[in-house]
PDB file of C-alpha atoms in Angstrom:
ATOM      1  CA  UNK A   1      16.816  16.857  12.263  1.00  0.00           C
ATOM      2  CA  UNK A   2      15.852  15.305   9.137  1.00  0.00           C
ATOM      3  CA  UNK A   3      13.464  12.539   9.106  1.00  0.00           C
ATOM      4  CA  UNK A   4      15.294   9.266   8.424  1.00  0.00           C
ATOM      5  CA  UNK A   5      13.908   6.788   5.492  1.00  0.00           C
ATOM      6  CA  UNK A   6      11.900   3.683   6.277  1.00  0.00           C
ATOM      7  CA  UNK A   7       9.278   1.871   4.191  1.00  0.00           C
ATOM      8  CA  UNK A   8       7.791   0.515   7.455  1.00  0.00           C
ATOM      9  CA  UNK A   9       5.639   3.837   7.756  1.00  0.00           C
ATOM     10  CA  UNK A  10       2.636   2.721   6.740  1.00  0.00           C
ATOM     11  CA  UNK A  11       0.726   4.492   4.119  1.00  0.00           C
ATOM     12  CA  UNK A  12      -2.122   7.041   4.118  1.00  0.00           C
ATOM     13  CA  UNK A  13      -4.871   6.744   1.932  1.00  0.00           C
ATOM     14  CA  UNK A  14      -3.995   9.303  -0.145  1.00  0.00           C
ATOM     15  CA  UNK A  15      -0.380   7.801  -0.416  1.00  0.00           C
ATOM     16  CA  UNK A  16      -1.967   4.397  -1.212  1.00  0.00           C
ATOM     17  CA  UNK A  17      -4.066   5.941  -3.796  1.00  0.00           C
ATOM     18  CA  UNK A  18      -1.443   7.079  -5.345  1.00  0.00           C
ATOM     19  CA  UNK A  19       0.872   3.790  -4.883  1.00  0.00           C
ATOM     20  CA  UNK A  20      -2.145   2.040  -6.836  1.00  0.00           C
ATOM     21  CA  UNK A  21      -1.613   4.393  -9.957  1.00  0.00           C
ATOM     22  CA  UNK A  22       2.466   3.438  -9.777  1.00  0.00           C
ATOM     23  CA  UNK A  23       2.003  -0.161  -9.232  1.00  0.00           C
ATOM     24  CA  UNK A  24      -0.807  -0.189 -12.620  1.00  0.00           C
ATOM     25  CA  UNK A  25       1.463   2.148 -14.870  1.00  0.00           C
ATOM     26  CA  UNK A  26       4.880   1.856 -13.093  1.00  0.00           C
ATOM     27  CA  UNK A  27       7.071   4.986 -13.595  1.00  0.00           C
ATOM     28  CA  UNK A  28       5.514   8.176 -14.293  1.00  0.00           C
ATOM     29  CA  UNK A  29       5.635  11.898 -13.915  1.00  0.00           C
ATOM     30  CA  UNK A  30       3.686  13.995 -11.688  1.00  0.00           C
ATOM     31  CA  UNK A  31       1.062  15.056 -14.433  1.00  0.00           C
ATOM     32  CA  UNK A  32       0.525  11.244 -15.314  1.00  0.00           C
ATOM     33  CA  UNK A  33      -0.327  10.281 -11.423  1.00  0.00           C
ATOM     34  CA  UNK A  34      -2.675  13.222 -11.738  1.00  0.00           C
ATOM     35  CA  UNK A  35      -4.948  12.091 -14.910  1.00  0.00           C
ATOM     36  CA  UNK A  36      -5.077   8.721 -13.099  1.00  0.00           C
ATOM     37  CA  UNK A  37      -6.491   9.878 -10.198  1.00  0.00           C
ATOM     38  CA  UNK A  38      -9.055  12.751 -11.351  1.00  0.00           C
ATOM     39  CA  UNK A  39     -11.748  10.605 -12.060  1.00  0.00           C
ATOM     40  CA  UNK A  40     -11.761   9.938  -8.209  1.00  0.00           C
ATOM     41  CA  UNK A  41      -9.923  13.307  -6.775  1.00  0.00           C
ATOM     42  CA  UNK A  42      -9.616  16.339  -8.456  1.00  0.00           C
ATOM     43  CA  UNK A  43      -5.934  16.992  -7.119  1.00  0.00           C
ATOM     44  CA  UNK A  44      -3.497  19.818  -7.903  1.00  0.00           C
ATOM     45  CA  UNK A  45      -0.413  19.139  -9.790  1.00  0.00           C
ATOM     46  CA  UNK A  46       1.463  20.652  -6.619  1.00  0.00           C
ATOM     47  CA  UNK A  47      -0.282  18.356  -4.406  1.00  0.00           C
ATOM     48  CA  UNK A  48       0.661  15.276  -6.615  1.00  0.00           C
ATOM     49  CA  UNK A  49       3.789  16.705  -6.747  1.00  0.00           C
ATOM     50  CA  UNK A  50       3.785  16.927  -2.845  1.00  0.00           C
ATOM     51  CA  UNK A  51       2.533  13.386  -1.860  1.00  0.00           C
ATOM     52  CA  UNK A  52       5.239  11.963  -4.224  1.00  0.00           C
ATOM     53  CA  UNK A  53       8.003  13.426  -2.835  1.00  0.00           C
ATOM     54  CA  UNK A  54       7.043  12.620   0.515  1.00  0.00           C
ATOM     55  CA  UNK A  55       6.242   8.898  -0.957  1.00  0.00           C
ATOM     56  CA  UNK A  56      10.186   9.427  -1.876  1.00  0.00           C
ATOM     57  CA  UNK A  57      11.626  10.418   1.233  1.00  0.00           C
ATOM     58  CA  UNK A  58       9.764   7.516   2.894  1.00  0.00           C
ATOM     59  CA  UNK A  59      11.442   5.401   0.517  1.00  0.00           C
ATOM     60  CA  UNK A  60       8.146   4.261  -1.182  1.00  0.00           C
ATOM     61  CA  UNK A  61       8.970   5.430  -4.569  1.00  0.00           C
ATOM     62  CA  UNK A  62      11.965   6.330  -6.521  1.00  0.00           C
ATOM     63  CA  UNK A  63      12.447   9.266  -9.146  1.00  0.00           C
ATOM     64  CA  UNK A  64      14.736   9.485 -11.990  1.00  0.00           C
ATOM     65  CA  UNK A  65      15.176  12.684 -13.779  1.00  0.00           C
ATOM     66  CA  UNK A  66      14.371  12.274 -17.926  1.00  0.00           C
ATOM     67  CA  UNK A  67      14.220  15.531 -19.778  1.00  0.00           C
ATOM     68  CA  UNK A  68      13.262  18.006 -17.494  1.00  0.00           C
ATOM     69  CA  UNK A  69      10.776  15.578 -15.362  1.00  0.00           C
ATOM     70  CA  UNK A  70      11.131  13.572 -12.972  1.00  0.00           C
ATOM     71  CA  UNK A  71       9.342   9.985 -13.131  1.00  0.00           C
ATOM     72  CA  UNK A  72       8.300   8.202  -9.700  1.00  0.00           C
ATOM     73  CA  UNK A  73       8.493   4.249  -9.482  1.00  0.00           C
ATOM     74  CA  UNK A  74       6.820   2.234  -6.661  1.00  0.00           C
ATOM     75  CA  UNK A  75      10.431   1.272  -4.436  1.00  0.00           C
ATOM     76  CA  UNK A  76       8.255  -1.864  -2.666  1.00  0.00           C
ATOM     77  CA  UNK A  77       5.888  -3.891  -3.847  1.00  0.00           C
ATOM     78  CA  UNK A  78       1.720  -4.129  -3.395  1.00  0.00           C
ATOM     79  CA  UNK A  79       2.517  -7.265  -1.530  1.00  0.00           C
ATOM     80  CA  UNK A  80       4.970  -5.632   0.813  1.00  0.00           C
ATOM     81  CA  UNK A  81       2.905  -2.806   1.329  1.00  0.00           C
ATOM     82  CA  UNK A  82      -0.315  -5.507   2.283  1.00  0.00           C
ATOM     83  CA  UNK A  83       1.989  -7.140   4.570  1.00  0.00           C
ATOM     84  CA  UNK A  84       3.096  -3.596   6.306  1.00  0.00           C
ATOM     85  CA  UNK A  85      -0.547  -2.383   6.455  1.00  0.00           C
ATOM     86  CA  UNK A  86      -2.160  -6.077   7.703  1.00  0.00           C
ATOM     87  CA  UNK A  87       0.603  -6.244  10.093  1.00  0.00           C
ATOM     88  CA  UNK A  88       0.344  -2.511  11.559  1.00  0.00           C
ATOM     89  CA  UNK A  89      -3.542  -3.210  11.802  1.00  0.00           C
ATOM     90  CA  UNK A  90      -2.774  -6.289  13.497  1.00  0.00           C
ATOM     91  CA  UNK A  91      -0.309  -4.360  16.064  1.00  0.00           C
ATOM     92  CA  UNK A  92      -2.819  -1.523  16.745  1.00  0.00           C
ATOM     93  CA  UNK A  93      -6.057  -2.988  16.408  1.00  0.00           C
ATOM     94  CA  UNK A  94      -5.679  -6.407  17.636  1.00  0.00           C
ATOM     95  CA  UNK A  95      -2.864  -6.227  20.302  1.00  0.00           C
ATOM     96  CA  UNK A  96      -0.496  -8.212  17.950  1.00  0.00           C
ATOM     97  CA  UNK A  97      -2.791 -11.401  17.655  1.00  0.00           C
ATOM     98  CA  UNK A  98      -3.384 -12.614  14.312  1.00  0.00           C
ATOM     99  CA  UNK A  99      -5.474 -14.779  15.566  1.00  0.00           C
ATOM    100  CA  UNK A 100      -8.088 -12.334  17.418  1.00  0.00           C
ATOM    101  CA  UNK A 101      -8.053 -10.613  13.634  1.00  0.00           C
ATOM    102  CA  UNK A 102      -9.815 -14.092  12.274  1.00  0.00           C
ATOM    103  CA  UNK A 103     -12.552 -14.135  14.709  1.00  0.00           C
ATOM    104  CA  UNK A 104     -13.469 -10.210  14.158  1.00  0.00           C
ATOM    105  CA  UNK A 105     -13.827 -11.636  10.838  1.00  0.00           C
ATOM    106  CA  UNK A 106     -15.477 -14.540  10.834  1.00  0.00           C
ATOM    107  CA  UNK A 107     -18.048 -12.720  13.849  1.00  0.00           C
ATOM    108  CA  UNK A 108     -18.722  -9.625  11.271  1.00  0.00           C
ATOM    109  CA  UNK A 109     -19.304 -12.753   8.683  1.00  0.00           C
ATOM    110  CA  UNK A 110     -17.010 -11.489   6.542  1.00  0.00           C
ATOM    111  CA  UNK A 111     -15.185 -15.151   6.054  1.00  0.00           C
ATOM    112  CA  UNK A 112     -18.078 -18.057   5.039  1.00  0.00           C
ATOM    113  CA  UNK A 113     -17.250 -21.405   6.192  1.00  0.00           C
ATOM    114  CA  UNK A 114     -16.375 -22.392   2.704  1.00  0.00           C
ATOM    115  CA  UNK A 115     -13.351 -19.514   2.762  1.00  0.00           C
ATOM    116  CA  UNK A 116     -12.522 -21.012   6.485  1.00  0.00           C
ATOM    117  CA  UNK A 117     -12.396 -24.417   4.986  1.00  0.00           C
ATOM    118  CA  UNK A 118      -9.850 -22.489   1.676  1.00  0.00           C
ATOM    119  CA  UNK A 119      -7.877 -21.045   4.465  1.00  0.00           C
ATOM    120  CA  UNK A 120      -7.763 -24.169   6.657  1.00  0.00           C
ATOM    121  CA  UNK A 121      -6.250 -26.341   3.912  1.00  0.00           C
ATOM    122  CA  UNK A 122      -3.908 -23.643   2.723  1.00  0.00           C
ATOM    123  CA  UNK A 123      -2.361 -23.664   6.151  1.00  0.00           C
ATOM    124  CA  UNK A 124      -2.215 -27.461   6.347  1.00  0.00           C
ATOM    125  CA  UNK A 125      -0.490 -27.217   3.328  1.00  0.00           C
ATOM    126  CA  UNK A 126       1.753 -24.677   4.435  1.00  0.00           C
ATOM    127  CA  UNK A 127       2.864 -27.078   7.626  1.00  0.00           C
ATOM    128  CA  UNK A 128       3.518 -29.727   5.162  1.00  0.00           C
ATOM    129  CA  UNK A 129       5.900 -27.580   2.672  1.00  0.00           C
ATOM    130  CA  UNK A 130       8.137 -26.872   5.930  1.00  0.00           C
ATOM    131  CA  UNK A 131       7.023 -23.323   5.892  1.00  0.00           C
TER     132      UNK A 131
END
């Protein structure tokens, strides 16, 4: 049975890697994706190749053939793809609460209290704009 197409897979490193090429240079061919990522993965063309076409059945990216190439196109966005990822960490990490997320951060100190205070007055802003 074929596997059916869904962008809410999330995406392995090595597919996000090579999501961040497509979202910097937008459509390109196999060999292009490759020069962008050799200076941090020496990757066969096959292997490029490989990864896109799975990136293509998940409905990630889109190909078009020109000439005798294909080129590959990010099919969602970086912002949809940090909403998937934040909300599958959320899910598996955190039991579904957002909330438990902020404290892990703010206990590993990652958020200061001048972010909390950035992120305190975005939501109260939020609330007033009906969202």
């Amino acid at each position: 049975m074929a596997r059916a197409k869904t962008t809410a897979e999330p995406l392995t490193p090595l597919e996000l890697e090579i999501m961040k090429v497509l979202w910097e240079t937008g459509p390109a061919a196999v060999q292009a994706v490759q020069e962008r990522l050799a200076p941090e993965r020496r990757l066969a063309y096959n292997t490029v190749q490989t990864m896109l076409n799975v990136l293509q059945r998940k409905g990630k990216v889109t190909r078009e053939l020109q000439g005798r190439a294909y080129l590959y196109a990010p099919a969602v966005s970086r912002v949809q793809a940090s909403r998937q990822a934040l909300g599958d960490l959320v899910h598996r990490m955190f039991d579904g609460s957002a909330e438990s997320l902020v404290l892990s951060l703010v206990e590993a100190r990652q958020l200061t209290p001048e972010k909390l205070a950035e992120l305190s007055a975005l939501i109260d802003k939020s609330e007033e704009d009906g969202e």
